[in-house]
Amino acid sequence: MTQPHATTAPRRALRAVAILACLPYIGLKVAWIAGSYLGIPEGSDLRDPGERPVMLAFNGLSVLMDTAVVVLALLLTRPWGRRVPAWLLALPVWCACGLLAPIMTGFPAQLIVAALGHGTGAGTAADDSRFLADWVFGLVYGGFILQGLALGALFVLYARERWGHLWRGRIADLPADSPTRGAQRLTAVVATVLAVLPAATHALWAAGSTAGLSAARAAERTSDFYVLEAMYVVFALVTAAGALTLAFRSGHRLRLGVPLGLAWIGSGALACWGGWLMLTGLTSGDGAKAPSAVMNMTYAVQMIVGLLVLTAGAYFFGERGAQASEAPVSPRTLELRPL
C-alpha cells in the first residue's frame, strides 16, 4: 500500500470547501430542531404540530448524515484515514455519492427547465414555495453540489493512491479465468432485469402518466417532478450499462474506470434514494400523502438493484485485490517500495 502523502494545498482547499458547504444545511436543521421556523412560510405542512415528531427525527438524521460528510472529508485528507478498513470508507462514500448525484444533476436541470419557461404539470412553482421558502432550496442544494464536487474529488485522489492498481487499465486487461465471472454475469443480468421496473415506472411518470402514483403525489406534480423522474431513468440505465459491461467484458478498449464509475454512481443513486423515499413515505403522518403500493414497490426494487450491483462490485474488487497480491513483484516495484 502506498505510504500516506502529505496533505497538499489543493486537498486542503477541497476539504475546506466540503466542510464549509455542510454548515448552512446543518445550521438550518439545528435551528428547526430547536423550534425555529426559519425558511418555513405560514401554512406549510412543516408547521403542523402533528408533524413535529417526524420532523425532529428526520432533521436529526439528516444532521448526522451531513456531519458524516465532514468526517469523510477529514478521513480522506489525514494520515489516519489511510488505516481505515476499505469497507468502512467505501460504503459511506458510496452512500454520499448516491444521495448527492441526483441533486448535482437534477437541481441544475430543474433551474434550466424553469429558466426556459417549460414548467408543466398540475402543480406550480408556488406549491414548493408554500412548503419552504425559495432561498432554502438554493442554499441547501447549492451546498450539496459543492459537497459532492469537493468530496468526489478527494475520494478520487485517495482511491487512486490506495487502490489505483485495482481499477487501472482497460476491459481487455481483465483476466479471462475469473473464478467469479459466472456469478458476476448472473448478478448483472438479474440486476438489469429488475431495473426494468423502476426505469419503466419513472419513465411513465416523467412522460406525464399518473399510473401508480398516489392521488396526492399526482396533484403535486411540477416541472421539478418530471426532471427528477427522468433522472432516475438515467441512473437505472447507467447502472445496468456499467454492470453489464464489467460482467461480460464488452468494450475491450474501454478504460476500466468508466464502467466502474457508472456502476458506482448509478447503484448508489438507485439504492440510497430508493431507501430514502421508502423511509419518508412509510413514516408519513398523513395517510392521504402516503406513497401508493406501486410507488413503494418501485423504490424497493430500485434499492435491491443498487445493492445487488454494490455486492457484485465488492466481489470484483476482492478478486482483483487477491490477484494483485499473488502477482510477482518486479525489481522496479521493489526499488520504489519504501522500507
mmCIF file of C-alpha atoms in Angstrom:
data_model
loop_
_atom_site.group_PDB
_atom_site.id
_atom_site.type_symbol
_atom_site.label_atom_id
_atom_site.label_comp_id
_atom_site.label_asym_id
_atom_site.label_seq_id
_atom_site.Cartn_x
_atom_site.Cartn_y
_atom_site.Cartn_z
ATOM 1 C CA MET A 1 0.000 0.000 0.000
ATOM 2 C CA THR A 2 1.241 3.466 -0.855
ATOM 3 C CA GLN A 3 2.533 5.408 2.111
ATOM 4 C CA PRO A 4 0.422 8.364 3.256
ATOM 5 C CA HIS A 5 1.102 11.522 1.327
ATOM 6 C CA ALA A 6 1.303 14.928 2.916
ATOM 7 C CA THR A 7 -1.905 16.894 2.576
ATOM 8 C CA THR A 8 -1.303 19.260 -0.314
ATOM 9 C CA ALA A 9 -2.739 22.741 -0.683
ATOM 10 C CA PRO A 10 -5.368 21.632 -3.267
ATOM 11 C CA ARG A 11 -6.548 18.889 -0.920
ATOM 12 C CA ARG A 12 -6.734 21.269 1.990
ATOM 13 C CA ALA A 13 -8.798 23.626 -0.183
ATOM 14 C CA LEU A 14 -11.147 20.808 -1.233
ATOM 15 C CA ARG A 15 -11.501 19.725 2.382
ATOM 16 C CA ALA A 16 -12.359 23.277 3.435
ATOM 17 C CA VAL A 17 -14.976 23.576 0.673
ATOM 18 C CA ALA A 18 -16.575 20.246 1.649
ATOM 19 C CA ILE A 19 -16.768 21.179 5.322
ATOM 20 C CA LEU A 20 -17.914 24.772 4.823
ATOM 21 C CA ALA A 21 -20.588 23.622 2.365
ATOM 22 C CA CYS A 22 -22.105 21.486 5.133
ATOM 23 C CA LEU A 23 -22.507 24.320 7.622
ATOM 24 C CA PRO A 24 -25.581 26.110 6.167
ATOM 25 C CA TYR A 25 -27.554 22.859 5.959
ATOM 26 C CA ILE A 26 -26.526 21.687 9.423
ATOM 27 C CA GLY A 27 -27.240 25.137 10.871
ATOM 28 C CA LEU A 28 -30.679 25.267 9.274
ATOM 29 C CA LYS A 29 -31.580 21.778 10.527
ATOM 30 C CA VAL A 30 -30.383 22.558 14.052
ATOM 31 C CA ALA A 31 -32.499 25.722 14.035
ATOM 32 C CA TRP A 32 -35.578 23.706 13.041
ATOM 33 C CA ILE A 33 -34.874 21.128 15.735
ATOM 34 C CA ALA A 34 -34.663 23.984 18.251
ATOM 35 C CA GLY A 35 -38.127 25.157 17.213
ATOM 36 C CA SER A 36 -37.313 27.892 14.693
ATOM 37 C CA TYR A 37 -39.432 28.332 11.567
ATOM 38 C CA LEU A 38 -36.632 29.968 9.590
ATOM 39 C CA GLY A 39 -37.397 29.495 5.910
ATOM 40 C CA ILE A 40 -40.724 27.765 6.630
ATOM 41 C CA PRO A 41 -43.606 30.000 5.464
ATOM 42 C CA GLU A 42 -47.012 30.275 7.079
ATOM 43 C CA GLY A 43 -49.326 27.470 6.027
ATOM 44 C CA SER A 44 -46.519 24.996 5.362
ATOM 45 C CA ASP A 45 -47.104 21.382 6.433
ATOM 46 C CA LEU A 46 -43.830 21.641 8.340
ATOM 47 C CA ARG A 47 -45.545 23.964 10.837
ATOM 48 C CA ASP A 48 -48.174 21.344 11.620
ATOM 49 C CA PRO A 49 -47.731 20.303 15.300
ATOM 50 C CA GLY A 50 -48.714 16.775 14.354
ATOM 51 C CA GLU A 51 -45.696 16.558 12.043
ATOM 52 C CA ARG A 52 -43.300 17.745 14.756
ATOM 53 C CA PRO A 53 -42.089 14.296 15.979
ATOM 54 C CA VAL A 54 -41.407 13.043 12.443
ATOM 55 C CA MET A 55 -39.749 16.337 11.539
ATOM 56 C CA LEU A 56 -37.490 16.117 14.589
ATOM 57 C CA ALA A 57 -36.481 12.553 13.702
ATOM 58 C CA PHE A 58 -35.687 13.341 10.060
ATOM 59 C CA ASN A 59 -33.888 16.569 10.895
ATOM 60 C CA GLY A 60 -31.764 14.753 13.451
ATOM 61 C CA LEU A 61 -30.973 12.011 10.935
ATOM 62 C CA SER A 62 -30.081 14.500 8.216
ATOM 63 C CA VAL A 63 -27.767 16.395 10.608
ATOM 64 C CA LEU A 64 -25.940 13.138 11.321
ATOM 65 C CA MET A 65 -25.706 12.372 7.598
ATOM 66 C CA ASP A 66 -24.231 15.757 6.736
ATOM 67 C CA THR A 67 -21.891 15.579 9.724
ATOM 68 C CA ALA A 68 -20.635 12.322 8.221
ATOM 69 C CA VAL A 69 -19.518 14.345 5.186
ATOM 70 C CA VAL A 70 -17.278 16.389 7.481
ATOM 71 C CA VAL A 71 -15.806 13.191 8.919
ATOM 72 C CA LEU A 72 -15.229 11.786 5.421
ATOM 73 C CA ALA A 73 -13.503 14.981 4.288
ATOM 74 C CA LEU A 74 -11.091 14.655 7.221
ATOM 75 C CA LEU A 75 -10.639 10.926 6.706
ATOM 76 C CA LEU A 76 -9.718 11.404 3.037
ATOM 77 C CA THR A 77 -7.051 14.003 3.822
ATOM 78 C CA ARG A 78 -5.462 12.911 7.093
ATOM 79 C CA PRO A 79 -2.785 10.211 7.590
ATOM 80 C CA TRP A 80 -5.015 8.232 9.961
ATOM 81 C CA GLY A 81 -7.520 7.923 7.158
ATOM 82 C CA ARG A 82 -5.195 5.501 5.372
ATOM 83 C CA ARG A 83 -5.599 2.975 8.192
ATOM 84 C CA VAL A 84 -9.397 2.812 7.957
ATOM 85 C CA PRO A 85 -10.666 -0.557 6.626
ATOM 86 C CA ALA A 86 -11.691 -0.325 2.976
ATOM 87 C CA TRP A 87 -15.355 -1.197 3.549
ATOM 88 C CA LEU A 88 -15.704 1.319 6.379
ATOM 89 C CA LEU A 89 -14.666 4.099 3.993
ATOM 90 C CA ALA A 90 -16.133 2.885 0.713
ATOM 91 C CA LEU A 91 -19.665 2.257 1.999
ATOM 92 C CA PRO A 92 -20.286 5.780 3.406
ATOM 93 C CA VAL A 93 -18.716 7.367 0.309
ATOM 94 C CA TRP A 94 -20.929 5.193 -1.908
ATOM 95 C CA CYS A 95 -23.976 6.384 0.055
ATOM 96 C CA ALA A 96 -22.836 10.000 -0.173
ATOM 97 C CA CYS A 97 -22.306 9.717 -3.929
ATOM 98 C CA GLY A 98 -25.685 8.056 -4.327
ATOM 99 C CA LEU A 99 -27.537 10.733 -2.381
ATOM 100 C CA LEU A 100 -25.701 13.684 -3.917
ATOM 101 C CA ALA A 101 -25.521 12.610 -7.577
ATOM 102 C CA PRO A 102 -29.261 13.109 -8.366
ATOM 103 C CA ILE A 103 -29.147 16.521 -6.670
ATOM 104 C CA MET A 104 -25.975 17.548 -8.519
ATOM 105 C CA THR A 105 -27.567 16.674 -11.860
ATOM 106 C CA GLY A 106 -31.238 17.258 -11.117
ATOM 107 C CA PHE A 107 -31.123 20.687 -9.480
ATOM 108 C CA PRO A 108 -29.231 22.423 -12.326
ATOM 109 C CA ALA A 109 -31.546 20.693 -14.811
ATOM 110 C CA GLN A 110 -34.572 21.979 -12.879
ATOM 111 C CA LEU A 111 -33.180 25.515 -12.972
ATOM 112 C CA ILE A 112 -32.607 25.265 -16.721
ATOM 113 C CA VAL A 113 -36.138 23.988 -17.330
ATOM 114 C CA ALA A 114 -37.570 26.793 -15.188
ATOM 115 C CA ALA A 115 -35.439 29.410 -16.962
ATOM 116 C CA LEU A 116 -36.667 28.191 -20.336
ATOM 117 C CA GLY A 117 -40.248 28.511 -19.135
ATOM 118 C CA HIS A 118 -41.089 24.870 -19.745
ATOM 119 C CA GLY A 119 -42.718 24.228 -16.375
ATOM 120 C CA THR A 120 -45.570 21.755 -16.757
ATOM 121 C CA GLY A 121 -47.894 19.687 -14.625
ATOM 122 C CA ALA A 122 -50.785 20.045 -12.251
ATOM 123 C CA GLY A 123 -48.750 21.887 -9.659
ATOM 124 C CA THR A 124 -46.874 25.150 -9.900
ATOM 125 C CA ALA A 125 -43.675 26.568 -8.513
ATOM 126 C CA ALA A 126 -45.760 28.291 -5.869
ATOM 127 C CA ASP A 127 -46.623 24.895 -4.402
ATOM 128 C CA ASP A 128 -42.976 24.389 -3.451
ATOM 129 C CA SER A 129 -42.654 27.932 -2.099
ATOM 130 C CA ARG A 130 -45.555 27.263 0.279
ATOM 131 C CA PHE A 131 -43.645 24.277 1.642
ATOM 132 C CA LEU A 132 -40.285 26.053 2.038
ATOM 133 C CA ALA A 133 -39.027 29.492 1.078
ATOM 134 C CA ASP A 134 -37.307 29.615 -2.314
ATOM 135 C CA TRP A 135 -33.983 30.680 -0.817
ATOM 136 C CA VAL A 136 -33.847 27.470 1.244
ATOM 137 C CA PHE A 137 -33.688 25.312 -1.890
ATOM 138 C CA GLY A 138 -30.895 27.403 -3.382
ATOM 139 C CA LEU A 139 -28.893 27.426 -0.165
ATOM 140 C CA VAL A 140 -29.286 23.727 0.590
ATOM 141 C CA TYR A 141 -28.929 22.305 -2.911
ATOM 142 C CA GLY A 142 -26.084 24.677 -3.728
ATOM 143 C CA GLY A 143 -24.293 23.390 -0.641
ATOM 144 C CA PHE A 144 -24.971 19.803 -1.666
ATOM 145 C CA ILE A 145 -23.460 20.401 -5.096
ATOM 146 C CA LEU A 146 -20.307 21.877 -3.555
ATOM 147 C CA GLN A 147 -20.121 18.950 -1.122
ATOM 148 C CA GLY A 148 -20.420 16.454 -3.961
ATOM 149 C CA LEU A 149 -17.767 18.112 -6.110
ATOM 150 C CA ALA A 150 -15.259 18.508 -3.267
ATOM 151 C CA LEU A 151 -15.865 15.119 -1.655
ATOM 152 C CA GLY A 152 -15.849 13.369 -5.031
ATOM 153 C CA ALA A 153 -12.516 14.927 -5.976
ATOM 154 C CA LEU A 154 -10.998 13.995 -2.614
ATOM 155 C CA PHE A 155 -12.185 10.408 -2.912
ATOM 156 C CA VAL A 156 -10.812 10.019 -6.438
ATOM 157 C CA LEU A 157 -7.409 11.272 -5.267
ATOM 158 C CA TYR A 158 -7.495 8.979 -2.233
ATOM 159 C CA ALA A 159 -8.696 5.933 -4.183
ATOM 160 C CA ARG A 160 -6.104 6.461 -6.904
ATOM 161 C CA GLU A 161 -3.305 6.292 -4.341
ATOM 162 C CA ARG A 162 -4.660 3.473 -2.201
ATOM 163 C CA TRP A 163 -6.491 1.272 -4.719
ATOM 164 C CA GLY A 164 -5.456 2.641 -8.101
ATOM 165 C CA HIS A 165 -3.893 -0.668 -9.131
ATOM 166 C CA LEU A 166 -7.338 -2.301 -8.908
ATOM 167 C CA TRP A 167 -9.103 -0.095 -11.450
ATOM 168 C CA ARG A 168 -6.335 0.952 -13.860
ATOM 169 C CA GLY A 169 -6.106 -0.445 -17.374
ATOM 170 C CA ARG A 170 -8.762 -1.435 -19.870
ATOM 171 C CA ILE A 171 -11.533 -4.013 -20.043
ATOM 172 C CA ALA A 172 -9.289 -6.167 -22.250
ATOM 173 C CA ASP A 173 -6.739 -6.378 -19.416
ATOM 174 C CA LEU A 174 -9.141 -8.275 -17.139
ATOM 175 C CA PRO A 175 -8.208 -11.970 -16.742
ATOM 176 C CA ALA A 176 -10.359 -14.416 -18.675
ATOM 177 C CA ASP A 177 -10.191 -17.094 -15.973
ATOM 178 C CA SER A 178 -12.035 -15.188 -13.264
ATOM 179 C CA PRO A 179 -13.482 -17.676 -10.733
ATOM 180 C CA THR A 180 -16.454 -15.378 -10.063
ATOM 181 C CA ARG A 181 -17.173 -14.393 -13.661
ATOM 182 C CA GLY A 182 -20.272 -16.594 -13.811
ATOM 183 C CA ALA A 183 -21.628 -15.078 -10.613
ATOM 184 C CA GLN A 184 -20.838 -11.570 -11.867
ATOM 185 C CA ARG A 185 -22.737 -12.219 -15.087
ATOM 186 C CA LEU A 186 -25.727 -13.675 -13.275
ATOM 187 C CA THR A 187 -25.844 -10.753 -10.844
ATOM 188 C CA ALA A 188 -25.564 -8.212 -13.668
ATOM 189 C CA VAL A 189 -28.369 -9.872 -15.634
ATOM 190 C CA VAL A 190 -30.654 -10.143 -12.595
ATOM 191 C CA ALA A 191 -29.980 -6.511 -11.648
ATOM 192 C CA THR A 192 -30.658 -5.368 -15.216
ATOM 193 C CA VAL A 193 -33.927 -7.318 -15.444
ATOM 194 C CA LEU A 194 -35.073 -5.916 -12.106
ATOM 195 C CA ALA A 195 -34.047 -2.403 -13.152
ATOM 196 C CA VAL A 196 -36.643 -2.544 -15.935
ATOM 197 C CA LEU A 197 -39.428 -1.966 -13.387
ATOM 198 C CA PRO A 198 -38.138 1.279 -11.803
ATOM 199 C CA ALA A 199 -36.868 2.503 -15.177
ATOM 200 C CA ALA A 200 -40.278 1.925 -16.774
ATOM 201 C CA THR A 201 -42.331 3.448 -13.959
ATOM 202 C CA HIS A 202 -40.091 6.502 -13.645
ATOM 203 C CA ALA A 203 -40.216 6.906 -17.430
ATOM 204 C CA LEU A 204 -44.018 6.798 -17.373
ATOM 205 C CA TRP A 205 -44.147 9.393 -14.606
ATOM 206 C CA ALA A 206 -41.605 11.568 -16.395
ATOM 207 C CA ALA A 207 -43.791 11.413 -19.512
ATOM 208 C CA GLY A 208 -46.811 12.680 -17.584
ATOM 209 C CA SER A 209 -48.646 9.477 -16.683
ATOM 210 C CA THR A 210 -50.265 9.248 -13.252
ATOM 211 C CA ALA A 211 -50.477 5.443 -13.306
ATOM 212 C CA GLY A 212 -49.324 4.083 -9.966
ATOM 213 C CA LEU A 213 -48.984 7.495 -8.321
ATOM 214 C CA SER A 214 -50.923 8.332 -5.207
ATOM 215 C CA ALA A 215 -53.633 10.952 -5.689
ATOM 216 C CA ALA A 216 -51.737 13.471 -3.550
ATOM 217 C CA ARG A 217 -48.463 12.969 -5.451
ATOM 218 C CA ALA A 218 -50.220 13.252 -8.804
ATOM 219 C CA ALA A 219 -51.800 16.541 -7.743
ATOM 220 C CA GLU A 220 -48.482 17.991 -6.579
ATOM 221 C CA ARG A 221 -46.502 17.365 -9.761
ATOM 222 C CA THR A 222 -44.408 20.231 -11.098
ATOM 223 C CA SER A 223 -41.716 20.512 -13.736
ATOM 224 C CA ASP A 224 -39.224 19.639 -10.978
ATOM 225 C CA PHE A 225 -41.004 16.317 -10.507
ATOM 226 C CA TYR A 226 -40.661 15.433 -14.187
ATOM 227 C CA VAL A 227 -36.975 16.307 -14.239
ATOM 228 C CA LEU A 228 -36.226 14.094 -11.231
ATOM 229 C CA GLU A 229 -38.214 11.194 -12.657
ATOM 230 C CA ALA A 230 -36.205 11.445 -15.873
ATOM 231 C CA MET A 231 -33.007 11.474 -13.828
ATOM 232 C CA TYR A 232 -33.968 8.217 -12.107
ATOM 233 C CA VAL A 233 -34.408 6.623 -15.530
ATOM 234 C CA VAL A 234 -30.911 7.761 -16.490
ATOM 235 C CA PHE A 235 -29.401 6.341 -13.303
ATOM 236 C CA ALA A 236 -31.151 2.998 -13.867
ATOM 237 C CA LEU A 237 -29.744 2.811 -17.390
ATOM 238 C CA VAL A 238 -26.294 3.878 -16.240
ATOM 239 C CA THR A 239 -26.258 1.211 -13.535
ATOM 240 C CA ALA A 240 -27.238 -1.543 -15.946
ATOM 241 C CA ALA A 241 -24.689 -0.389 -18.534
ATOM 242 C CA GLY A 242 -21.834 -0.357 -16.027
ATOM 243 C CA ALA A 243 -22.713 -3.746 -14.528
ATOM 244 C CA LEU A 244 -23.194 -5.489 -17.883
ATOM 245 C CA THR A 245 -20.009 -4.018 -19.360
ATOM 246 C CA LEU A 246 -17.931 -5.332 -16.468
ATOM 247 C CA ALA A 247 -19.608 -8.724 -16.277
ATOM 248 C CA PHE A 248 -19.482 -9.508 -19.997
ATOM 249 C CA ARG A 249 -16.158 -7.743 -20.701
ATOM 250 C CA SER A 250 -17.676 -5.705 -23.537
ATOM 251 C CA GLY A 251 -15.908 -2.690 -24.998
ATOM 252 C CA HIS A 252 -12.395 -4.109 -24.741
ATOM 253 C CA ARG A 253 -10.703 -0.769 -25.404
ATOM 254 C CA LEU A 254 -12.773 0.997 -22.769
ATOM 255 C CA ARG A 255 -10.911 2.060 -19.676
ATOM 256 C CA LEU A 256 -11.903 0.017 -16.625
ATOM 257 C CA GLY A 257 -12.677 3.108 -14.584
ATOM 258 C CA VAL A 258 -15.581 4.088 -16.872
ATOM 259 C CA PRO A 259 -17.968 1.149 -16.207
ATOM 260 C CA LEU A 260 -16.846 1.031 -12.585
ATOM 261 C CA GLY A 261 -17.714 4.706 -12.178
ATOM 262 C CA LEU A 262 -21.076 4.259 -13.880
ATOM 263 C CA ALA A 263 -21.963 1.266 -11.710
ATOM 264 C CA TRP A 264 -20.719 3.040 -8.558
ATOM 265 C CA ILE A 265 -22.705 6.239 -9.021
ATOM 266 C CA GLY A 266 -25.772 4.654 -10.591
ATOM 267 C CA SER A 267 -26.181 1.903 -7.992
ATOM 268 C CA GLY A 268 -25.689 4.382 -5.166
ATOM 269 C CA ALA A 269 -28.325 6.732 -6.573
ATOM 270 C CA LEU A 270 -30.856 3.920 -7.038
ATOM 271 C CA ALA A 271 -30.307 2.254 -3.672
ATOM 272 C CA CYS A 272 -29.946 5.315 -1.460
ATOM 273 C CA TRP A 273 -32.812 7.321 -2.943
ATOM 274 C CA GLY A 274 -34.993 4.235 -3.128
ATOM 275 C CA GLY A 275 -34.391 3.658 0.569
ATOM 276 C CA TRP A 276 -34.855 7.314 1.477
ATOM 277 C CA LEU A 277 -38.123 7.659 -0.436
ATOM 278 C CA MET A 278 -39.448 4.477 1.155
ATOM 279 C CA LEU A 279 -38.481 5.705 4.614
ATOM 280 C CA THR A 280 -40.075 9.125 4.187
ATOM 281 C CA GLY A 281 -43.222 7.562 2.758
ATOM 282 C CA LEU A 282 -43.617 4.912 5.448
ATOM 283 C CA THR A 283 -43.219 7.483 8.222
ATOM 284 C CA SER A 284 -45.671 9.966 6.732
ATOM 285 C CA GLY A 285 -48.214 11.012 9.324
ATOM 286 C CA ASP A 286 -50.775 11.871 6.646
ATOM 287 C CA GLY A 287 -52.288 8.755 5.108
ATOM 288 C CA ALA A 288 -53.558 10.737 2.142
ATOM 289 C CA LYS A 289 -49.975 11.672 1.224
ATOM 290 C CA ALA A 290 -48.508 8.210 1.764
ATOM 291 C CA PRO A 291 -46.947 6.555 -1.314
ATOM 292 C CA SER A 292 -49.043 4.091 -3.265
ATOM 293 C CA ALA A 293 -48.188 0.384 -3.417
ATOM 294 C CA VAL A 294 -46.706 0.889 -6.896
ATOM 295 C CA MET A 295 -44.506 3.729 -5.670
ATOM 296 C CA ASN A 296 -43.226 1.685 -2.721
ATOM 297 C CA MET A 297 -42.585 -1.311 -4.968
ATOM 298 C CA THR A 298 -40.662 0.879 -7.403
ATOM 299 C CA TYR A 299 -38.500 2.301 -4.629
ATOM 300 C CA ALA A 300 -37.923 -1.138 -3.110
ATOM 301 C CA VAL A 301 -36.881 -2.726 -6.407
ATOM 302 C CA GLN A 302 -34.510 0.087 -7.297
ATOM 303 C CA MET A 303 -32.952 -0.265 -3.848
ATOM 304 C CA ILE A 304 -32.478 -4.001 -4.449
ATOM 305 C CA VAL A 305 -30.881 -3.292 -7.842
ATOM 306 C CA GLY A 306 -28.413 -0.892 -6.284
ATOM 307 C CA LEU A 307 -27.486 -3.300 -3.512
ATOM 308 C CA LEU A 308 -27.023 -6.177 -5.995
ATOM 309 C CA VAL A 309 -24.618 -4.119 -8.070
ATOM 310 C CA LEU A 310 -22.798 -2.991 -4.922
ATOM 311 C CA THR A 311 -22.362 -6.615 -3.837
ATOM 312 C CA ALA A 312 -21.086 -7.605 -7.274
ATOM 313 C CA GLY A 313 -18.638 -4.712 -7.127
ATOM 314 C CA ALA A 314 -17.363 -5.819 -3.723
ATOM 315 C CA TYR A 315 -16.627 -9.298 -5.079
ATOM 316 C CA PHE A 316 -14.996 -7.791 -8.170
ATOM 317 C CA PHE A 317 -12.600 -5.670 -6.116
ATOM 318 C CA GLY A 318 -11.983 -8.514 -3.677
ATOM 319 C CA GLU A 319 -10.931 -10.755 -6.543
ATOM 320 C CA ARG A 320 -8.804 -8.037 -8.107
ATOM 321 C CA GLY A 321 -7.084 -7.450 -4.778
ATOM 322 C CA ALA A 322 -6.343 -11.172 -4.370
ATOM 323 C CA GLN A 323 -4.918 -11.345 -7.899
ATOM 324 C CA ALA A 324 -2.749 -8.308 -7.273
ATOM 325 C CA SER A 325 -1.355 -9.777 -4.057
ATOM 326 C CA GLU A 326 -0.489 -13.032 -5.848
ATOM 327 C CA ALA A 327 1.193 -11.324 -8.804
ATOM 328 C CA PRO A 328 5.015 -11.465 -8.894
ATOM 329 C CA VAL A 329 6.716 -8.263 -7.789
ATOM 330 C CA SER A 330 9.049 -6.693 -10.334
ATOM 331 C CA PRO A 331 12.511 -5.390 -9.359
ATOM 332 C CA ARG A 332 11.352 -1.861 -10.216
ATOM 333 C CA THR A 333 8.426 -2.198 -7.774
ATOM 334 C CA LEU A 334 10.819 -3.325 -5.066
ATOM 335 C CA GLU A 335 13.013 -0.298 -5.680
ATOM 336 C CA LEU A 336 10.080 2.077 -5.330
ATOM 337 C CA ARG A 337 8.567 0.452 -2.245
ATOM 338 C CA PRO A 338 9.600 2.307 0.930
ATOM 339 C CA LEU A 339 11.156 0.233 3.694
#
